[in-house]
Each structure stands twice: as C-alpha cells, then as structure tokens.
Short mmCIF file of C-alpha atoms and ligand atoms in Angstrom, two decimals:
data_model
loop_
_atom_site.label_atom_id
_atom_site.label_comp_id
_atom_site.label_asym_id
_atom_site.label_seq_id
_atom_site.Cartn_x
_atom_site.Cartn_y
_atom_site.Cartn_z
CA UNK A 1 -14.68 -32.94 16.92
CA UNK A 2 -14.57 -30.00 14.49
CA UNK A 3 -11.43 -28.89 12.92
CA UNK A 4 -10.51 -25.69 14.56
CA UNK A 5 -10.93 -22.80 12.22
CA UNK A 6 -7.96 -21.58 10.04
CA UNK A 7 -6.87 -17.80 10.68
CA UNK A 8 -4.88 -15.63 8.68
CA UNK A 9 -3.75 -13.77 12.06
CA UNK A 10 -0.17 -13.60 13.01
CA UNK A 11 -0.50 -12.81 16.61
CA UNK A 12 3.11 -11.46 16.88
CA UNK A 13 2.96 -9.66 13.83
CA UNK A 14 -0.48 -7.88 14.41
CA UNK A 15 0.91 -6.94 18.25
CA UNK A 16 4.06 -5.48 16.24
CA UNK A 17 1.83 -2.90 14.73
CA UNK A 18 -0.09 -2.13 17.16
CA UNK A 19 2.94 -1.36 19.73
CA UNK A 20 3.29 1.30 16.59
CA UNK A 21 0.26 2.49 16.37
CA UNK A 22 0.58 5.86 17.43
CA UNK A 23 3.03 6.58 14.53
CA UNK A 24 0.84 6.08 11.44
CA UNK A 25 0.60 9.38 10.83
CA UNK A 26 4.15 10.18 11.44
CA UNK A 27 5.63 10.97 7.92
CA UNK A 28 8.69 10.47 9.75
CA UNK A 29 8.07 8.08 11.58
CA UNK A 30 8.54 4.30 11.96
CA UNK A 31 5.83 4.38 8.87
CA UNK A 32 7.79 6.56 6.97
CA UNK A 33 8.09 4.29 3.67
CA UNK A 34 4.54 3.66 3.40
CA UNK A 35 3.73 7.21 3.17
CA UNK A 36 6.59 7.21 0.92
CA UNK A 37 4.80 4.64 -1.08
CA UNK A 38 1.57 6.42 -0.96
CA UNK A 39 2.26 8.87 -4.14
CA UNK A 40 3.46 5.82 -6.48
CA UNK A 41 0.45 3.66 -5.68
CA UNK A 42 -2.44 5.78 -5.39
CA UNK A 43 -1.38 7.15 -8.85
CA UNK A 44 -1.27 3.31 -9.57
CA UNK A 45 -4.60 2.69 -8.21
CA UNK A 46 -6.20 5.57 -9.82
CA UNK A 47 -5.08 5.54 -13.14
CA UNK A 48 -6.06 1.31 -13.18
CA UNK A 49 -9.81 1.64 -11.72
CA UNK A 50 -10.60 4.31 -13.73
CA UNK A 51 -9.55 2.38 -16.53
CA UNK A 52 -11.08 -0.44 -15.48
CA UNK A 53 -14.17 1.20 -14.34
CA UNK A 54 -14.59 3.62 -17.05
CA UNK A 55 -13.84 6.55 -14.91
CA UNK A 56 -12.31 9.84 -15.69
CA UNK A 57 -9.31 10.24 -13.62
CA UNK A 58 -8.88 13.53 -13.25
CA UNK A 59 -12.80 14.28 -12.15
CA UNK A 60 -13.31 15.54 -8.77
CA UNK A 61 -14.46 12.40 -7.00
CA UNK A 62 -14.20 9.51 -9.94
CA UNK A 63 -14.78 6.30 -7.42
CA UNK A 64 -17.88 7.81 -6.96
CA UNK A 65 -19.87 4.52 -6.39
CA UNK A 66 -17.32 1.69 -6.08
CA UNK A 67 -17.26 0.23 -2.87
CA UNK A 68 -13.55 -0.47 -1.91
CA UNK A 69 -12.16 -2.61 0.88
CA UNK A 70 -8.62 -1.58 2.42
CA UNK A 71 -7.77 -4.98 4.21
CA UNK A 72 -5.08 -4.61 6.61
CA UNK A 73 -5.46 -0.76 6.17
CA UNK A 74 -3.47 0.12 9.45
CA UNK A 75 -4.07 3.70 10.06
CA UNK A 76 -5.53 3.95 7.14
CA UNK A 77 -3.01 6.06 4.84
CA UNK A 78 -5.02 4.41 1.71
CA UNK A 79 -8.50 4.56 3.28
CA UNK A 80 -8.36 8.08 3.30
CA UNK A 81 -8.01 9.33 -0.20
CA UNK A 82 -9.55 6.36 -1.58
CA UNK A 83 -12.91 8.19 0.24
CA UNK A 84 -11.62 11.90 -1.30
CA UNK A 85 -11.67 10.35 -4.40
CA UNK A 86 -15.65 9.27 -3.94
CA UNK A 87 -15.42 5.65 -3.13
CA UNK A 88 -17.37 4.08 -0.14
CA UNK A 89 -14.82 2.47 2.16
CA UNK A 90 -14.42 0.01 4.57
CA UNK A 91 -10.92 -0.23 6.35
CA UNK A 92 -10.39 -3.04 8.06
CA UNK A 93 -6.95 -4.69 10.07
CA UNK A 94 -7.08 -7.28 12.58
CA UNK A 95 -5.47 -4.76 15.00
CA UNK A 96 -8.08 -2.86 17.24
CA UNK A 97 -5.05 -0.40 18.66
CA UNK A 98 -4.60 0.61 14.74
CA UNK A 99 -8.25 1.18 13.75
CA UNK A 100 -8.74 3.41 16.73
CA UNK A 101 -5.70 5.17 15.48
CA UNK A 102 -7.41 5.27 12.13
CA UNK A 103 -10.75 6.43 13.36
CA UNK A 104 -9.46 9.55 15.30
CA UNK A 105 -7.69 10.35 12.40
CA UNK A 106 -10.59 9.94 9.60
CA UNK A 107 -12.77 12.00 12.26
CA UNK A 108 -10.15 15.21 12.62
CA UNK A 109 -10.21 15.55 9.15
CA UNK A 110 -13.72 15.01 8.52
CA UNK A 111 -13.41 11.90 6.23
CA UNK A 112 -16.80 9.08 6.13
CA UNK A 113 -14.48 5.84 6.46
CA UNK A 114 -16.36 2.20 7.71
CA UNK A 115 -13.45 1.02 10.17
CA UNK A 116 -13.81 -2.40 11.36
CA UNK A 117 -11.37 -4.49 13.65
CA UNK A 118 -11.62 -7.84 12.00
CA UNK A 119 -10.20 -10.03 9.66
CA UNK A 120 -10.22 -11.03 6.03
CA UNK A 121 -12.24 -14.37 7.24
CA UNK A 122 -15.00 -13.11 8.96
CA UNK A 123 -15.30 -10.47 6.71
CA UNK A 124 -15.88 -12.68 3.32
CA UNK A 125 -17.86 -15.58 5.67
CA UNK A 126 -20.45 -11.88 6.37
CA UNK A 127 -20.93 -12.18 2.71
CA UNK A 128 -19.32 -8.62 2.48
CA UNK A 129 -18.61 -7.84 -1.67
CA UNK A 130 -16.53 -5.41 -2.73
CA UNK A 131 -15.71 -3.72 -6.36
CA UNK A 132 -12.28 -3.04 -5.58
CA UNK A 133 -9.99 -4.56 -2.97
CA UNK A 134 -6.37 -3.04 -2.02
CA UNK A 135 -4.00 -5.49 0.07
CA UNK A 136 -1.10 -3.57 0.20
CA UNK A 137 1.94 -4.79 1.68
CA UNK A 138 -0.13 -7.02 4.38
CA UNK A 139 0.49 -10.73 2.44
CA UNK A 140 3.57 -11.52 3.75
CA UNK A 141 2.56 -10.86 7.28
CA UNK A 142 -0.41 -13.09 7.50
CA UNK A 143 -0.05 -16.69 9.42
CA UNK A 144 -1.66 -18.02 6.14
CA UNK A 145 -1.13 -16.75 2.86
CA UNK A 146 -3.62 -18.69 0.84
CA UNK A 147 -6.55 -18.58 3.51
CA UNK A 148 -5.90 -15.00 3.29
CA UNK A 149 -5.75 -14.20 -0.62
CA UNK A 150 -8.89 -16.79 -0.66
CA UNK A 151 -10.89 -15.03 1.42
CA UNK A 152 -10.32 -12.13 -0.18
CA UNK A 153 -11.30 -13.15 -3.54
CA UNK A 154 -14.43 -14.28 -2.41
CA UNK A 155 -14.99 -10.74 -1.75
CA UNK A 156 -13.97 -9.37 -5.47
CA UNK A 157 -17.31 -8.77 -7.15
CA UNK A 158 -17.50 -10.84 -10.49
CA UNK A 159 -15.60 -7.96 -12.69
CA UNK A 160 -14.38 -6.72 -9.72
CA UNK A 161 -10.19 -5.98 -9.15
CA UNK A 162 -7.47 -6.83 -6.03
CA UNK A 163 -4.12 -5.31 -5.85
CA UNK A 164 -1.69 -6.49 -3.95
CA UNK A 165 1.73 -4.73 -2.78
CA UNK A 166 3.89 -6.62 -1.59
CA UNK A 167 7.91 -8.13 -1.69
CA UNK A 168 9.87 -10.92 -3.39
CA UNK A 169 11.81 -13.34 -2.22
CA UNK A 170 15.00 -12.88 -3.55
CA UNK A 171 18.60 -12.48 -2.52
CA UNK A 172 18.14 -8.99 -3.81
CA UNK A 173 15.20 -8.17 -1.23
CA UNK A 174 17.03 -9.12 1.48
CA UNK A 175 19.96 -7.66 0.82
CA UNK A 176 17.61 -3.92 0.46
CA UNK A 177 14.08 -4.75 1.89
CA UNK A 178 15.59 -6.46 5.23
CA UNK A 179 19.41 -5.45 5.76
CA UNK A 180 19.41 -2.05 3.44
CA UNK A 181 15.98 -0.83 4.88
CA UNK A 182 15.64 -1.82 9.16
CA UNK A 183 19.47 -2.50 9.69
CA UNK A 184 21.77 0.06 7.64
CA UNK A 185 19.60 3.13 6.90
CA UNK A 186 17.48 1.91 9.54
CA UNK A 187 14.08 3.12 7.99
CA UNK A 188 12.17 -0.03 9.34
CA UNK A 189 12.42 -1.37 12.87
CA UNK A 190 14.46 -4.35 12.88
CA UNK A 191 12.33 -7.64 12.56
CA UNK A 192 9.73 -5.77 10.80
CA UNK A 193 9.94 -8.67 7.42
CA UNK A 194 10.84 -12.07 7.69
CA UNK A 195 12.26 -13.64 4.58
CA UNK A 196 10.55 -16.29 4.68
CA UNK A 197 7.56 -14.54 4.74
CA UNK A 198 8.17 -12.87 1.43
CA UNK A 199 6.47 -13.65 -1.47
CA UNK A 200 7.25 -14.29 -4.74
CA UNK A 201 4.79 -13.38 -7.68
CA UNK A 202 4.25 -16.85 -8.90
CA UNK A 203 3.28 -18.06 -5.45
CA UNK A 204 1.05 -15.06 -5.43
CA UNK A 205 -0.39 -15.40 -9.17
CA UNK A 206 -1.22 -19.27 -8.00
CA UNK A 207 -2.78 -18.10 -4.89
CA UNK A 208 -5.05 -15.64 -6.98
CA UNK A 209 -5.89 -18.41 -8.68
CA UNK A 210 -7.05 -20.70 -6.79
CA UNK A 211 -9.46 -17.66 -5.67
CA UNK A 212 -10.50 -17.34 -9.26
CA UNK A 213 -8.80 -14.01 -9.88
CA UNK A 214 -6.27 -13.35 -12.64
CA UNK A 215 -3.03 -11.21 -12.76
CA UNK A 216 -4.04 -8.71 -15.48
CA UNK A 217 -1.62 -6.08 -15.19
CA UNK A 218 2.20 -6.04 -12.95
CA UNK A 219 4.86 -3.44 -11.87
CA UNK A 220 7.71 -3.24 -9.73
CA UNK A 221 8.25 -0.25 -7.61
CA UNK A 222 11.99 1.06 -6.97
CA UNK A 223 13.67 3.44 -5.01
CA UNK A 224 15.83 6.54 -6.33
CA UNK A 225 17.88 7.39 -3.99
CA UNK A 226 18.66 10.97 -5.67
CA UNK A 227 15.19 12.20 -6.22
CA UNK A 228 14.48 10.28 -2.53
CA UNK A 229 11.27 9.16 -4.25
CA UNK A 230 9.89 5.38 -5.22
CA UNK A 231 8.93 5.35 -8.92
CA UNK A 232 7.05 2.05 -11.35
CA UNK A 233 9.63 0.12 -13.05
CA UNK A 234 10.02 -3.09 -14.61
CA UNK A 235 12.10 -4.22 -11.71
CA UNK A 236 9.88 -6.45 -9.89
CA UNK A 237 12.75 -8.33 -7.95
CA UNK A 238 12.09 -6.10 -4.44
CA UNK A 239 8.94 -4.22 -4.13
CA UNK A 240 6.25 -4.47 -6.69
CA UNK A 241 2.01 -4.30 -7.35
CA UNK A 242 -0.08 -6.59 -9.18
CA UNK A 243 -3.46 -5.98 -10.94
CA UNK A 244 -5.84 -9.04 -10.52
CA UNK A 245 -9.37 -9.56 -11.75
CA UNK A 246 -12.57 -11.56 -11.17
CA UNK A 247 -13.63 -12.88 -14.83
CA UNK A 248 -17.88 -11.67 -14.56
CA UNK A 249 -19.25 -14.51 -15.94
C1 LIG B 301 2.64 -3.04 6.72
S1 LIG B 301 1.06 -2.68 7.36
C2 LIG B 301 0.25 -2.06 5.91
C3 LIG B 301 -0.77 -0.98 6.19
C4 LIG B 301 -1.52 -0.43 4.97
N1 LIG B 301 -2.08 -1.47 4.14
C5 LIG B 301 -0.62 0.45 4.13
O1 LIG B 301 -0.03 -0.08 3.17
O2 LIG B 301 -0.48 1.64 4.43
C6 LIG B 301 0.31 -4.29 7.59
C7 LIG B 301 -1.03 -4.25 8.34
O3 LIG B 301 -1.68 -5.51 8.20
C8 LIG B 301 -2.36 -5.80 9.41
N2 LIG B 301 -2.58 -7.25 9.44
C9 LIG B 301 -1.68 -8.23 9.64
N3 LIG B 301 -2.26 -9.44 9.55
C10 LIG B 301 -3.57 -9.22 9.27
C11 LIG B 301 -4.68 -10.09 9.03
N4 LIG B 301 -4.55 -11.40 9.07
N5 LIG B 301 -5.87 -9.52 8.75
C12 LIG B 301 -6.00 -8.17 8.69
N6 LIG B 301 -4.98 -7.31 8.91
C13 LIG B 301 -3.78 -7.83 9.19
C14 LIG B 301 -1.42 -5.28 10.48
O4 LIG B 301 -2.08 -5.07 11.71
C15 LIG B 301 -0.91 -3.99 9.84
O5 LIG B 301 -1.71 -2.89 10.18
MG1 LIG B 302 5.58 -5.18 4.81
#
C-alpha cells in the first residue's frame, strides 16, 4: 500500500483562523499585531528585494515583474501592497473561510491578487515558481515544519529569495509572545502559539537547508512599548525575519 501523503495542515490550527476570519481587516481586532507588524516588514521586504533585485525602492511600482507568493497569506494584509508595489501575486492559505475574506477585500479596493485555497504541497507538486516567497509568521503553525519549508523552496526560483517571520523558542518568548501577548495585555486570543511549536533559527536555517536555500541576511523585530510601534533590532530572542536565498547555479 502507498504511504499516505505528508501534509503540512494543522487542522485545528487552520479552523482557528478561520473562526477569525471576519477580523483580518480589523486594525483592532483579534489581528491587531500583524497589522502592527505590517510597517516593520514591508519596509523589510522592500528595501531587501530591491536590493536583491536591483530595484529602486522608492519608484512607483519597483516589483514590477517579480512574481511573489504570500503562503499562508490569511486575509492577505501582505498580498495587498506587495501588488501596489507592481509584483504579480498569488496568496495562498489552506483556509477557504480566509481567502474569501481576502478576495472581497482585494476586490473593494480594486487590487489584481491570484487567491488560491491550497497548500504549500500542492502548490510546489503544480510546478508553481516563484521569485520571491514571504512566509510570515505561518511556520510554527504547520503540522510539519520541514515538509512545509521544503516545499516551499522548491518553489524559490534559482536566485530567487524566502523570508520567513516567525518566533523563538525561548524562555523569553513565552514569557512575552504567549503569557505577555494572549494572557496579560490580551492582544492574542489565548491558545493562539504553542511553545512547542516555536521555532528557533537554527532549526529554521537547517530546514532551509535541506531545501537548498541559505540564510543571507537576519533581524529581530521588538516592541516599544512608548512609541507603541515594533522596530528591527538585533534582538532575535522573540520575534524576528530571516533573508534566505536559492544559490542560481
Ligand atoms: C498568523 S497567520 C499569518 C497571516 C499572514 N501571513 C500575515 O502575516 O499577515 C497564519 C496563517 O497561516 C495559515 N496556515 C496555517 N497552516 C497552513 C498551511 N499548512 N498551509 C497554508 N497556510 C496555512 C492559516 O490559515 C493562517 O491564515
Ligand atoms: Mg503566529
């Protein structure tokens, strides 16, 4: 008999966004710190493919051309000004409930976004390449993290880049990511991160490279709590981004 296939779907943790799904757009709602998040990383993402890609950043639409998938996009808070910024998109989360959310909100404000409920698997086993792939903050809720960041790879054009957003394991994390963040200033329902599902950059570096992609550039991302804002640091011990890259030979 055949193996069964591996998936990278969480069922529980897929159904806990969806039961959300109407919030996406909610800047204060239960999504809250991603759109917080949203100013530190898109100035992240731009500044890093236009270096990469020999863009200008501050041209009117410099992804003009790259083809970018947002896996696990959600509601697509990243799909939508990767697309104002010129890029061909395709959003995809293995929640249907959160790309219909995504899709009546790309259409209202008249944004060309490819939403697709599916999965990193059947995506890459289409054949689907990409130049750029974002996986933000979507590792450490998949039932497999190395089927996941594998099948992604295979997507990363030879000279192509991943990021991927996500948070450490540390004693740190779960003393702000998990008890700080859904249980005292209760930003996060509760249950919303395990910590065992957290992942630490090496385990993430060795999953990138076992899909032939290397770290090539790493930052943490902290929160000020006077300025109410989430800024790049050094301090990679909670939250943080990393940079990998598909050598083109
Ligand atoms: C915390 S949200 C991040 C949303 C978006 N990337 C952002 O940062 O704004 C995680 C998303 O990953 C999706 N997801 C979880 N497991 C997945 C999988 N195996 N394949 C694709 N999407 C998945 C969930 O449905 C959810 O929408
Ligand atoms: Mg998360």
């Amino acid at each position: 008999m055949p193996e069964p296939r591996r998936s990278t779907i969480d069922a529980g943790e897929v159904e806990r966004f969806s039961a959300l799904a109407a919030e996406w757009w909610n800047p204060n709602g239960k999504f809250r710190p991603l759109h917080k998040f949203n100013p530190v990383r898109l100035s992240y993402i731009r500044d890093q493919v236009a270096t990469r890609f020999g863009r200008d950043p501050r041209a009117a639409r410099p992804f003009e051309g790259l083809r970018i998938l947002d896996i696990g996009c959600g509601g697509g808070l990243l799909c939508e000004p990767m697309a104002r910024l010129g890029a061909e998109v395709v959003g995809a989360d293995a929640s249907e409930t959160n790309i219909e959310v995504a899709k009546l909100h790309a259409a209202e404000g008249n944004v060309s976004i490819d939403y697709r409920a599916t999965t990193a698997e059947d995506l890459a086993d289409a054949g689907e390449k990409f130049d750029v792939i974002l996986n933000m903050e979507v590792v450490e809720h998949v039932a497999d993290i190395d089927l996941f960041v594998a099948k992604c790879g295979e997507m990363v054009q030879p000279g192509g880049i991943m990021f991927v957003a996500t948070i450490n394991r540390t004693l740190k994390a779960l003393g702000l990511a998990i008890i700080g963040a859904e249980y005292v200033l209760r930003w996060l329902p509760r249950g919303t991160h395990q910590f065992g599902k957290l992942v630490r950059p090496e385990e993430l570096e060795k999953a990138l490279g076992g899909a032939g992609l290397t770290i090539i550039d790493r930052t943490g991302v902290t929160y000020n709590p006077l300025a109410d804002r989430w800024t790049r640091s050094k301090d990679m011990d909670v939250n943080y981004m990393v940079l990998a890259e598909k050598g083109s030979v």
